[in-house]
Short mmCIF file of C-alpha atoms in Angstrom, two decimals:
data_model
loop_
_atom_site.label_atom_id
_atom_site.label_comp_id
_atom_site.label_asym_id
_atom_site.label_seq_id
_atom_site.Cartn_x
_atom_site.Cartn_y
_atom_site.Cartn_z
CA VAL A 28 -52.26 21.33 33.65
CA THR A 29 -52.81 21.41 29.99
CA LEU A 30 -49.92 20.25 27.85
CA ALA A 31 -49.92 21.79 24.44
CA ARG A 32 -48.36 19.75 21.66
CA VAL A 33 -45.98 21.97 19.75
CA ALA A 34 -46.03 21.25 16.17
CA GLU A 35 -42.57 20.85 14.51
CA PRO A 36 -42.04 23.17 11.59
CA VAL A 37 -42.44 21.34 8.33
CA ALA A 38 -39.16 21.09 6.77
CA SER A 39 -38.83 20.98 2.93
CA ASP A 40 -37.47 17.77 1.34
CA ALA A 41 -34.23 19.68 0.44
CA GLU A 42 -33.78 20.74 4.19
CA ILE A 43 -34.40 17.16 5.18
CA LEU A 44 -31.92 15.78 2.78
CA SER A 45 -29.25 18.30 3.89
CA ARG A 46 -29.75 17.15 7.48
CA ILE A 47 -29.55 13.62 6.33
CA GLU A 48 -26.34 14.33 4.67
CA ALA A 49 -25.06 15.73 7.98
CA GLY A 50 -25.98 12.51 9.77
CA ASP A 51 -29.24 13.45 11.32
CA LEU A 52 -31.10 10.15 11.83
CA HIS A 53 -34.17 12.04 12.73
CA ALA A 54 -34.38 13.60 9.41
CA LEU A 55 -33.97 10.24 7.71
CA GLY A 56 -37.05 8.93 9.86
CA ILE A 57 -39.16 11.82 8.71
CA LEU A 58 -38.05 11.12 5.06
CA PHE A 59 -39.03 7.49 5.62
CA ASP A 60 -42.45 8.69 7.02
CA ARG A 61 -43.10 10.83 4.01
CA HIS A 62 -42.00 8.50 1.33
CA GLU A 63 -42.06 4.85 2.58
CA VAL A 64 -45.46 4.16 1.02
CA VAL A 65 -44.52 5.16 -2.45
CA VAL A 66 -41.01 3.69 -2.46
CA LYS A 67 -42.51 0.44 -1.00
CA ARG A 68 -45.32 0.52 -3.83
CA PHE A 69 -42.64 1.18 -6.37
CA ILE A 70 -40.38 -1.72 -5.46
CA GLY A 71 -43.24 -4.05 -5.01
CA ARG A 72 -44.28 -3.28 -8.69
CA LEU A 73 -40.80 -3.91 -9.99
CA GLY A 74 -41.40 -7.47 -9.50
CA VAL A 75 -39.37 -8.07 -6.31
CA ALA A 76 -40.46 -10.99 -4.11
CA PRO A 77 -42.88 -9.68 -1.47
CA ALA A 78 -40.63 -11.05 1.36
CA GLU A 79 -37.80 -8.81 0.21
CA VAL A 80 -39.56 -5.73 -0.42
CA ASP A 81 -39.11 -4.33 3.07
CA ASP A 82 -35.41 -4.99 3.07
CA LEU A 83 -35.08 -3.25 -0.32
CA VAL A 84 -37.12 -0.29 0.91
CA GLN A 85 -34.75 -0.03 3.89
CA LEU A 86 -31.70 -0.33 1.58
CA THR A 87 -33.11 2.51 -0.54
CA PHE A 88 -33.40 4.77 2.46
CA LEU A 89 -29.89 3.69 3.73
CA ASP A 90 -28.50 4.93 0.48
CA VAL A 91 -29.97 8.29 0.93
CA PRO A 92 -27.21 9.77 3.21
CA GLY A 93 -24.57 8.84 0.73
CA ALA A 94 -26.44 10.06 -2.23
CA ALA A 95 -27.88 13.20 -0.82
CA SER A 96 -25.24 15.45 -2.20
CA ARG A 97 -26.16 14.28 -5.65
CA PHE A 98 -29.82 15.59 -5.46
CA ASP A 99 -29.92 18.75 -7.50
CA GLY A 100 -33.55 19.62 -6.94
CA ARG A 101 -34.42 19.69 -10.73
CA SER A 102 -36.74 16.68 -10.20
CA SER A 103 -39.11 15.82 -7.35
CA LEU A 104 -37.59 13.94 -4.36
CA ARG A 105 -40.11 11.15 -4.84
CA SER A 106 -38.75 10.40 -8.47
CA TRP A 107 -35.37 10.82 -7.09
CA LEU A 108 -35.99 8.04 -4.53
CA PHE A 109 -37.50 5.97 -7.31
CA GLY A 110 -34.11 6.31 -9.14
CA LEU A 111 -32.28 5.07 -6.05
CA ALA A 112 -34.80 2.37 -5.54
CA ALA A 113 -34.29 1.20 -9.20
CA VAL A 114 -30.51 0.79 -8.54
CA VAL A 115 -31.08 -1.03 -5.15
CA VAL A 116 -33.36 -3.44 -7.06
CA ARG A 117 -30.91 -3.90 -9.94
CA ARG A 118 -28.03 -4.47 -7.45
CA HIS A 119 -30.23 -6.91 -5.69
CA ARG A 120 -30.99 -8.85 -8.85
CA ARG A 121 -27.43 -9.04 -9.77
CA SER A 122 -26.50 -10.53 -6.46
CA MET A 123 -26.18 -14.24 -6.89
CA ALA A 124 -26.55 -14.72 -3.27
CA ARG A 125 -30.18 -13.74 -3.61
CA ILE A 126 -31.03 -16.59 -5.79
CA ALA A 127 -31.56 -18.89 -2.76
CA ALA A 128 -33.76 -16.37 -1.26
CA HIS A 129 -35.76 -15.96 -4.35
CA LEU A 130 -36.32 -19.65 -4.62
CA ALA A 131 -37.46 -19.76 -1.01
CA ALA A 132 -39.69 -16.78 -1.42
CA TRP A 133 -41.26 -18.23 -4.74
CA ALA A 134 -41.86 -21.40 -2.95
CA SER A 135 -44.03 -19.68 -0.34
CA GLU A 136 -45.11 -16.61 -2.30
CA PRO A 137 -48.91 -16.54 -2.47
CA SER A 138 -50.57 -15.49 -5.79
CA SER A 139 -50.71 -11.88 -6.59
CA HIS A 140 -54.51 -11.43 -5.99
CA VAL A 141 -53.90 -11.75 -2.25
CA PHE A 142 -53.00 -7.98 -2.33
CA LEU A 143 -56.61 -7.15 -3.29
CA ALA A 144 -59.33 -6.53 -1.00
CA PRO A 145 -61.45 -9.52 -0.35
CA ASP A 146 -64.66 -7.54 -1.33
CA GLU A 147 -63.26 -6.90 -4.72
CA ASP A 148 -65.33 -8.87 -7.47
CA LEU A 149 -63.67 -11.79 -9.41
CA GLU A 150 -63.35 -9.76 -12.69
CA SER A 151 -61.39 -7.04 -11.05
CA ARG A 152 -59.17 -9.78 -9.43
CA GLU A 153 -58.58 -11.57 -12.49
CA ALA A 154 -57.76 -8.38 -14.34
CA ALA A 155 -55.25 -7.35 -11.69
CA ALA A 156 -53.68 -10.73 -11.81
CA ARG A 157 -53.42 -10.65 -15.53
CA ALA A 158 -51.90 -7.06 -15.35
CA MET A 159 -49.33 -8.24 -12.83
CA ARG A 160 -48.29 -11.25 -14.89
CA SER A 161 -48.07 -9.09 -17.85
CA LEU A 162 -45.91 -6.54 -15.95
CA LYS A 163 -43.73 -9.22 -14.83
CA LYS A 164 -42.93 -10.40 -18.30
CA LEU A 165 -41.50 -6.90 -19.23
CA SER A 166 -37.72 -6.56 -19.04
CA HIS A 167 -36.58 -4.82 -16.09
CA ARG A 168 -35.60 -1.60 -17.85
CA LYS A 169 -38.99 -1.19 -19.53
CA ARG A 170 -40.82 -2.12 -16.39
CA GLU A 171 -38.85 0.58 -14.45
CA VAL A 172 -39.94 3.25 -16.80
CA PHE A 173 -43.55 2.00 -17.30
CA VAL A 174 -44.10 1.81 -13.46
CA MET A 175 -42.56 5.11 -12.74
CA MET A 176 -44.47 6.95 -15.51
CA VAL A 177 -47.87 5.15 -15.73
CA LEU A 178 -48.30 3.91 -12.34
CA GLU A 179 -46.47 6.53 -10.38
CA ASN A 180 -47.16 9.51 -12.51
CA VAL A 181 -43.64 10.57 -12.89
CA SER A 182 -42.96 12.75 -15.85
CA GLY A 183 -40.64 11.50 -18.60
CA GLU A 184 -38.07 14.21 -17.79
CA ASP A 185 -38.00 13.24 -14.05
CA ALA A 186 -37.75 9.52 -15.02
CA ALA A 187 -34.83 10.19 -17.26
CA ARG A 188 -33.04 12.13 -14.47
CA ALA A 189 -33.96 9.56 -11.71
CA LEU A 190 -32.77 6.59 -14.03
CA GLY A 191 -29.76 8.41 -15.44
CA ILE A 192 -30.78 7.97 -19.04
CA PRO A 193 -31.78 10.27 -21.99
CA VAL A 194 -35.29 11.42 -22.27
CA ALA A 195 -35.53 9.85 -25.73
CA THR A 196 -34.62 6.51 -24.11
CA VAL A 197 -37.43 6.93 -21.75
CA TRP A 198 -39.94 7.36 -24.56
CA THR A 199 -38.47 4.50 -26.46
CA ARG A 200 -38.83 2.21 -23.57
CA MET A 201 -42.35 3.41 -22.96
CA HIS A 202 -43.41 2.76 -26.51
CA HIS A 203 -42.08 -0.74 -26.48
CA ALA A 204 -43.49 -1.35 -23.06
CA ARG A 205 -46.94 -0.34 -23.99
CA ARG A 206 -46.71 -2.53 -27.20
CA GLU A 207 -45.73 -5.52 -25.27
CA LEU A 208 -48.33 -5.07 -22.64
CA ARG A 209 -51.06 -4.68 -25.03
CA HIS A 210 -50.05 -7.81 -26.79
CA LEU A 211 -49.59 -9.68 -23.41
CA LEU A 212 -52.96 -8.47 -22.23
CA ARG A 213 -54.65 -9.74 -25.36
CA GLU A 214 -53.14 -13.14 -24.99
CA LYS A 215 -55.67 -15.78 -23.35
CA THR A 216 -55.30 -16.45 -19.67
CA PRO A 217 -53.30 -19.85 -19.48
CA VAL B 14 -65.48 10.61 -39.73
CA ILE B 15 -62.19 9.63 -41.08
CA ARG B 16 -61.83 5.78 -41.35
CA ARG B 17 -58.55 4.48 -42.34
CA ARG B 18 -56.07 1.81 -40.91
CA GLU B 19 -53.12 4.19 -40.47
CA CYS B 20 -52.85 7.90 -39.43
CA PRO B 21 -49.68 9.86 -39.36
CA ARG B 22 -50.70 11.39 -36.03
CA THR B 23 -51.25 8.30 -34.16
CA TRP B 24 -48.02 8.72 -32.21
CA GLN B 25 -49.42 11.85 -30.85
CA ALA B 26 -51.81 9.63 -28.88
CA ALA B 27 -48.97 8.28 -26.79
CA ALA B 28 -47.42 11.83 -26.56
CA ILE B 29 -50.62 13.34 -25.17
CA GLU B 30 -50.87 10.33 -22.86
CA ASP B 31 -47.22 11.11 -21.53
CA GLY B 32 -47.97 14.72 -21.41
CA ARG B 33 -45.52 15.60 -24.17
CA LEU B 34 -48.07 17.73 -26.15
CA GLU B 35 -48.85 21.07 -24.81
CA GLY B 36 -50.59 24.08 -26.01
CA PRO B 37 -51.79 24.40 -29.54
CA GLU B 38 -50.40 20.89 -30.50
CA ARG B 39 -52.40 19.36 -27.73
CA ALA B 40 -55.72 21.24 -28.78
CA SER B 41 -55.14 20.43 -32.38
CA PHE B 42 -54.73 16.68 -31.69
CA ARG B 43 -57.91 16.72 -29.54
CA GLN B 44 -59.65 18.17 -32.55
CA HIS B 45 -58.04 15.61 -34.93
CA VAL B 46 -59.10 12.72 -32.62
CA ALA B 47 -62.74 13.86 -32.87
CA GLY B 48 -62.70 12.99 -36.59
CA CYS B 49 -60.09 10.24 -36.69
CA SER B 50 -61.14 6.84 -35.51
CA VAL B 51 -57.67 5.39 -35.69
CA CYS B 52 -56.31 7.92 -33.33
CA ALA B 53 -59.41 7.82 -31.29
CA GLU B 54 -58.92 4.03 -30.88
CA GLU B 55 -55.26 4.67 -30.04
CA VAL B 56 -56.13 7.13 -27.40
CA LYS B 57 -58.65 4.75 -25.93
CA SER B 58 -56.40 1.80 -26.05
CA LEU B 59 -53.76 3.73 -24.28
CA ALA B 60 -56.30 4.90 -21.57
CA ASP B 61 -57.50 1.29 -21.09
CA LEU B 62 -53.97 -0.01 -20.79
CA ARG B 63 -53.35 2.59 -18.06
CA GLN B 64 -56.59 1.64 -16.34
CA VAL B 65 -55.79 -1.99 -16.44
CA MET B 66 -52.21 -1.65 -15.38
CA GLN B 67 -53.32 0.59 -12.43
CA LEU B 68 -54.92 -2.72 -11.08
CA VAL B 69 -51.52 -3.98 -10.42
CA PRO B 70 -51.71 -4.49 -6.58
CA ALA B 71 -49.58 -2.12 -4.64
CA MET B 72 -47.82 -3.26 -1.45
CA SER B 73 -48.42 -1.23 1.62
CA SER B 74 -47.59 -1.20 5.20
CA THR B 75 -49.88 -1.14 8.30
CA PRO B 76 -49.08 1.64 10.78
CA LEU B 77 -47.33 -1.11 13.09
CA GLU B 78 -45.27 -2.38 10.11
CA HIS B 79 -44.30 1.13 9.12
CA ARG B 80 -42.97 1.81 12.79
CA ARG B 81 -41.26 -1.50 12.79
CA LEU B 82 -39.69 -0.72 9.46
CA ARG B 83 -38.79 2.78 10.69
CA ALA B 84 -37.02 1.43 13.82
CA ALA B 85 -35.24 -1.15 11.83
CA LEU B 86 -34.03 1.42 9.23
CA LEU B 87 -32.79 3.78 11.84
CA ARG B 88 -30.93 1.04 13.66
CA ARG B 89 -29.21 -0.03 10.41
CA ALA B 90 -28.46 3.70 9.57
CA ASP B 91 -27.13 4.15 13.02
CA ALA B 92 -24.88 1.22 12.68
CA GLN B 93 -23.96 2.43 9.24
CA ILE B 94 -22.72 5.84 10.57
CA ILE B 95 -20.93 4.36 13.46
CA HIS B 96 -18.95 1.80 11.27
CA ALA B 97 -18.44 4.45 8.52
CA ALA B 98 -15.37 5.69 10.25
CA ASP B 99 -13.84 2.13 10.27
CA ARG B 100 -14.81 1.67 6.69
CA HIS B 101 -13.37 4.93 5.66
CA ALA B 102 -10.17 4.09 7.70
CA TRP B 103 -9.82 1.00 5.77
CA ARG B 104 -10.28 2.86 2.53
CA ARG B 105 -7.43 5.08 3.58
CA PHE B 106 -5.35 2.10 4.45
CA PRO B 107 -4.08 1.44 0.98
CA VAL B 108 -3.08 5.14 0.79
CA TRP B 109 -0.83 5.36 3.75
CA ALA B 110 0.13 1.68 3.28
CA VAL B 111 1.38 2.55 -0.16
CA GLY B 112 3.14 5.60 1.27
CA VAL B 113 4.99 3.55 3.85
CA LEU B 114 5.82 0.90 1.27
CA VAL B 115 7.18 3.63 -1.07
CA LEU B 116 9.23 5.19 1.79
CA ALA B 117 10.57 1.71 2.88
CA ILE B 118 11.69 1.00 -0.62
CA ALA B 119 13.24 4.47 -0.96
CA VAL B 120 15.12 3.97 2.25
CA SER B 121 16.20 0.49 1.27
CA TRP B 122 17.26 1.58 -2.02
CA GLY B 123 19.43 4.42 -0.51
CA LEU B 124 20.79 2.06 1.97
CA VAL B 125 21.77 -0.45 -0.82
CA ARG B 126 23.39 2.41 -2.76
CA ALA B 127 25.07 3.81 0.23
CA ARG B 128 26.52 0.32 1.08
CA SER B 129 27.46 -0.18 -2.50
CA ARG B 130 29.45 3.13 -2.27
CA GLY B 131 30.69 2.31 1.18
CA ASP B 132 29.21 5.61 2.60
CA LEU B 133 27.68 3.99 5.60
CA ARG B 134 30.01 1.12 6.40
CA PRO B 135 32.56 2.59 8.78
CA GLY B 136 36.12 2.43 7.40
CA SER B 137 34.98 0.92 4.11
CA SER B 138 36.75 3.58 2.30
CA ALA B 139 40.36 4.74 2.60
CA PRO B 140 41.21 7.08 5.45
CA SER B 141 41.52 10.59 4.44
CA PHE B 142 44.86 12.41 4.85
CA GLU B 143 46.81 15.65 4.14
CA ILE B 144 50.47 15.99 3.43
CA ALA B 145 52.33 19.14 3.74
CA ASP B 146 55.74 19.53 2.06
CA LEU B 147 58.31 20.73 4.58
CA ASP B 148 61.52 20.21 2.69
CA HIS B 149 61.62 18.91 -0.76
CA ALA B 150 59.37 16.06 0.10
CA GLU B 151 58.66 13.50 -2.62
CA TRP B 152 55.73 11.20 -2.25
CA THR B 153 53.25 9.07 -4.08
CA SER B 154 49.93 7.73 -2.77
CA ALA B 155 47.84 4.74 -3.58
CA ALA B 156 44.45 3.83 -2.05
CA GLU B 157 43.22 0.01 -2.25
CA GLY B 158 40.02 -0.61 -0.36
CA ALA B 159 40.18 0.69 3.06
CA THR B 160 44.03 0.94 2.99
CA THR B 161 46.08 4.02 1.82
CA ARG B 162 49.59 3.67 1.17
CA VAL B 163 51.88 6.67 0.77
CA ARG B 164 55.41 6.23 -0.42
CA LEU B 165 57.83 8.97 0.87
CA ALA B 166 60.84 8.91 -1.21
CA GLY B 167 62.71 11.73 0.23
CA GLY B 168 62.67 15.01 1.99
CA SER B 169 60.57 16.09 4.95
CA ALA B 170 56.67 16.14 5.20
CA SER B 171 54.04 16.76 7.74
CA PHE B 172 51.07 14.34 7.74
CA HIS B 173 47.68 14.78 9.07
CA VAL B 174 45.68 11.53 8.97
CA ALA B 175 41.86 11.62 9.95
CA LYS B 176 41.15 9.05 12.77
CA THR B 177 40.95 5.60 11.37
CA ALA B 178 38.29 3.10 11.83
CA PRO B 179 39.39 -0.47 12.87
CA ASN B 180 39.54 -1.76 9.37
CA GLN B 181 41.15 1.26 7.86
CA ARG B 182 45.00 1.50 7.49
CA PHE B 183 47.12 4.21 6.65
CA LEU B 184 50.66 3.07 5.79
CA LEU B 185 53.51 5.38 5.21
CA LEU B 186 56.27 3.38 3.24
CA LEU B 187 59.60 4.48 4.04
CA PRO B 188 62.98 3.57 2.23
CA ASP B 189 63.96 1.49 5.24
CA GLY B 190 60.60 0.41 6.64
CA GLU B 191 57.06 1.60 7.24
CA LEU B 192 55.20 3.61 9.45
CA GLU B 193 51.32 2.91 10.35
CA VAL B 194 49.13 5.63 11.41
CA HIS B 195 46.04 5.37 13.58
CA GLY B 196 44.81 8.86 13.05
CA THR B 197 47.34 11.54 14.00
CA ARG B 198 49.51 14.42 13.01
CA PHE B 199 53.24 13.68 12.59
CA LEU B 200 56.37 14.70 10.80
CA VAL B 201 58.77 12.45 8.98
CA THR B 202 62.15 13.47 7.65
CA LEU B 203 64.21 11.28 5.40
CA ALA B 204 67.99 11.58 4.67
CA ASP B 205 70.48 9.36 3.25
CA ARG B 206 67.75 6.95 1.79
CA GLY B 207 66.44 6.28 5.34
CA THR B 208 64.24 7.72 7.92
CA GLN B 209 66.13 10.31 9.91
CA HIS B 210 63.43 11.83 12.12
CA VAL B 211 59.85 11.18 13.16
CA ALA B 212 57.89 13.52 15.38
CA VAL B 213 54.24 12.84 16.44
CA SER B 214 52.05 15.75 17.60
CA GLU B 215 48.71 13.93 17.78
CA GLY B 216 47.56 10.37 18.15
CA ILE B 217 49.86 7.30 17.77
CA VAL B 218 51.96 5.91 15.00
CA SER B 219 53.66 2.52 14.84
CA LEU B 220 57.22 2.70 13.24
CA ARG B 221 58.53 -0.45 11.83
CA LEU B 222 61.97 -0.13 10.43
CA ARG B 223 64.28 -2.98 9.16
CA GLY B 224 66.36 -4.49 11.73
CA ALA B 225 64.57 -2.69 14.51
CA PRO B 226 61.75 -3.48 16.78
CA GLU B 227 58.31 -1.97 16.25
CA LEU B 228 57.99 1.32 18.00
CA SER B 229 54.73 2.95 19.04
CA LEU B 230 55.10 6.66 19.12
CA GLY B 231 52.44 8.77 20.97
CA ALA B 232 51.74 12.45 21.01
CA GLY B 233 54.76 14.31 21.81
CA ASP B 234 57.10 11.51 21.12
CA GLN B 235 59.97 11.93 18.70
CA TRP B 236 62.28 9.42 17.19
CA ASP B 237 65.71 10.07 15.81
CA ARG B 238 67.92 7.60 13.67
CA SER B 239 70.75 8.26 16.12
CA SER B 240 68.69 6.61 18.89
CA ILE B 241 69.12 3.19 17.38
CA GLN B 242 72.08 3.28 14.88
CA GLU B 243 75.15 1.52 15.42
CA PRO B 244 73.92 -1.07 17.96
CA SER B 245 76.93 -3.07 17.70
CA SER B 246 79.22 -0.29 18.94
CA PRO B 247 79.77 -0.67 22.66
CA GLY B 248 78.29 2.13 24.55
CA SER B 249 76.87 3.77 21.56
CA ALA B 250 73.43 2.07 22.02
CA ALA B 251 73.44 3.24 25.62
CA ALA B 252 74.28 6.57 24.65
CA SER B 253 71.65 6.53 21.90
CA VAL B 254 68.91 5.89 24.40
CA GLU B 255 69.89 8.99 25.99
CA SER B 256 70.73 10.64 22.65
CA PRO B 257 70.74 14.47 22.70
CA HIS B 258 68.73 14.10 19.49
CA ALA B 259 65.80 12.70 21.17
CA ARG B 260 63.41 15.59 22.30
CA GLY B 261 60.25 15.15 24.27
CA SER B 262 59.44 11.73 25.58
CA ALA B 263 61.23 8.85 24.35
CA PRO B 264 59.42 6.30 21.93
CA ARG B 265 57.66 3.44 23.60
CA PRO B 266 57.72 -0.21 22.16
CA ALA B 267 54.54 -1.31 20.56
CA GLY B 268 52.20 -2.81 23.06
CA ASP B 269 52.90 0.00 25.59
CA ARG B 270 51.07 2.74 24.09
CA GLY B 271 49.48 3.97 27.26
CA SER B 272 52.36 4.34 29.65
CA VAL B 273 55.19 6.79 29.72
CA ALA B 274 58.45 4.84 29.35
CA ALA B 275 61.80 5.48 31.04
CA PRO B 276 64.72 5.70 28.54
CA ASP B 277 64.16 2.85 26.33
CA ALA B 278 66.86 0.54 27.15
CA PHE B 279 64.65 -2.38 26.79
CA ALA B 280 64.24 -1.79 22.92
CA ALA B 281 67.92 -1.25 22.63
CA GLY B 282 68.63 -4.43 24.60
CA VAL B 283 66.15 -6.40 22.46
CA THR B 284 67.94 -5.02 19.36
CA ALA B 285 71.31 -5.92 20.60
CA PHE B 286 70.01 -9.40 21.52
CA ARG B 287 68.68 -9.89 18.04
CA ALA B 288 71.97 -8.66 16.55
CA GLY B 289 73.65 -11.42 18.69
CA ASP B 290 75.35 -8.99 20.89
CA PHE B 291 74.38 -10.64 23.97
CA ALA B 292 76.91 -8.79 26.38
CA ARG B 293 75.53 -5.63 25.20
CA ALA B 294 71.92 -6.79 25.35
CA GLU B 295 72.48 -7.85 28.98
CA GLN B 296 73.95 -4.49 29.79
CA LEU B 297 70.99 -2.60 28.22
CA LEU B 298 68.48 -4.88 29.86
CA ASP B 299 70.21 -4.64 33.26
CA ARG B 300 70.06 -0.98 32.93
CA PHE B 301 66.47 -0.96 32.09
CA LEU B 302 65.65 -3.28 35.07
CA ASN B 303 67.42 -0.87 37.28
CA GLN B 304 65.94 2.36 35.86
CA ALA B 305 62.44 1.42 34.70
CA THR B 306 61.29 -0.38 37.84
CA GLY B 307 57.60 0.22 37.36
CA ASP B 308 57.58 -0.77 33.72
CA PRO B 309 55.57 -3.91 32.98
CA ARG B 310 58.40 -5.17 30.71
CA GLN B 311 60.40 -5.78 33.78
CA GLU B 312 59.48 -9.46 33.70
CA ASP B 313 60.56 -9.81 30.03
CA ALA B 314 63.87 -7.92 30.54
CA CYS B 315 64.56 -10.05 33.51
CA PHE B 316 63.94 -13.28 31.65
CA LEU B 317 65.76 -12.03 28.47
CA ARG B 318 68.75 -10.96 30.43
CA ALA B 319 69.13 -14.50 31.89
CA VAL B 320 68.88 -15.85 28.30
CA ALA B 321 71.37 -13.39 27.01
CA ARG B 322 73.88 -14.54 29.65
CA SER B 323 73.20 -18.16 28.69
CA ARG B 324 73.77 -17.31 25.08
CA SER B 325 77.05 -15.75 26.07
CA GLY B 326 78.03 -19.08 27.38
CA ASP B 327 78.01 -18.47 31.06
CA ALA B 328 75.57 -21.00 32.22
CA GLU B 329 76.09 -20.51 35.84
CA GLY B 330 75.72 -16.85 35.61
CA ALA B 331 72.49 -17.54 33.54
CA ALA B 332 71.18 -19.83 36.19
CA LYS B 333 71.58 -17.15 38.91
CA LEU B 334 69.91 -14.69 36.68
CA ALA B 335 66.99 -17.18 36.07
CA GLN B 336 66.79 -17.79 39.83
CA GLU B 337 66.47 -14.09 40.29
CA TYR B 338 63.64 -13.98 37.55
CA LEU B 339 61.91 -16.85 39.69
CA ARG B 340 62.24 -14.99 42.84
CA ARG B 341 61.00 -11.72 41.42
CA PHE B 342 58.24 -13.33 39.34
CA PRO B 343 57.30 -16.59 40.90
CA ASN B 344 54.19 -16.91 38.76
CA GLY B 345 55.72 -15.36 35.65
CA LEU B 346 54.87 -16.43 32.27
CA ARG B 347 58.45 -17.50 31.69
CA ARG B 348 58.74 -19.69 34.73
CA PRO B 349 59.18 -23.13 32.92
CA GLU B 350 62.05 -21.79 30.77
CA ALA B 351 63.51 -19.93 33.70
CA GLU B 352 63.35 -23.20 35.84
CA SER B 353 65.17 -24.87 33.00
CA LEU B 354 67.86 -22.16 32.92
CA ALA B 355 68.15 -22.31 36.77
CA ALA B 356 68.69 -26.10 36.57
CA ALA B 357 71.20 -26.00 33.79
CA ARG B 358 74.20 -24.85 35.77
#
């Protein structure tokens, strides 16, 4: 007997969201499969302690059922998820209860270059470490815009919609983020 | 090649980097960069920055970690859905709680107002009544708290008083006494500055006239002045008991509202006793004892008859009557006094 695997029709992100809004957990699983990588990468680049990234990724997707009705389809679902993630991260930072977890995470947090492959050369590892340190020195709001636009290739308009700010504010933050980063990168490594 | 420290189009380097320049402007800036070292440096600097920042490490999950995270997410989402109803119920709590509170306050306020007006306290207001003038009736009325006083100065009037609560009183003030009503229909006729006639059609009234014991008149009872007047006249009282003016059933003394009395020689006997006409009192009481054999006032009449004989100065006769009392009512309430009378001869 030959068992044929029947492929499930690929649902659009909008369909997935409407199913999630109706309480379909299977749809939430599909959304997680599609976007977990980028959401985790985005949150990790916002300066969250590695030990807390997975939790914040989950919190981001847990916010989807309640926020699904606000997705208007004008921006990509990916950038919309970045907006949810940014809110989750801000909420996380505001939580004073997280301070202790931060301290514990920092105490055991390895240096950033551990995320690099061991075969990368020393120069690349040093450059990556310098970039990470510079990025961490940006303010949260500038970092959100910079990561979203430069590292995740989100358009300025989508970033503005995702973050709920005017497009002009996005350009302003980008301008200052670039200026500060170039200054930071020119500084000698301590 | 243009060499200068500043270029007015340098900002377009960031614009083209961000994708803000499209079409002719984008092509124009590309041509400009070819001849402007400042803008060319800016474009290169921005590209270098992007390249360097792309080195920022990116976290990722292994397939196993992804499945673990996915399972954990779905568990949490499931719990979130399950407990959402509870949370929504608690969110709704203030709404219905406030509603209940407002309702309770409204009801309490209404009760307080009603109590202040006396609406809900039975009998806290004066009893309601109606008076119909039958023959030149003159009356005034005054209510004080739960008591209504109607003063009938003359004439004849019919009264209808709504059933009174225990603490409500309706008093009809008469020139020679008063009449208390317990919810009834009755008729009162005055003549010669005194009560001439009372007829009760419903309920019970208590008639209290000066110089006469209180009478309880029930439905169908009528009272006529001739029934008690001239008590000192021998034979007249007895005649009044059977007065031709008395129609329907005879009035009953207070305290015997439930039974149908025989001709009320007892009341007349008591009246005569109080007036000091002990012989007449004994005669009436003796008549009562013979006629109203089933009346519960037999014990009182029997004892009072012995006292009347004693007050007449006939101790021996009083002793005999007292002995008769003791024989008929060996456990009577007047036994101690009767024993004294019986031993006094």
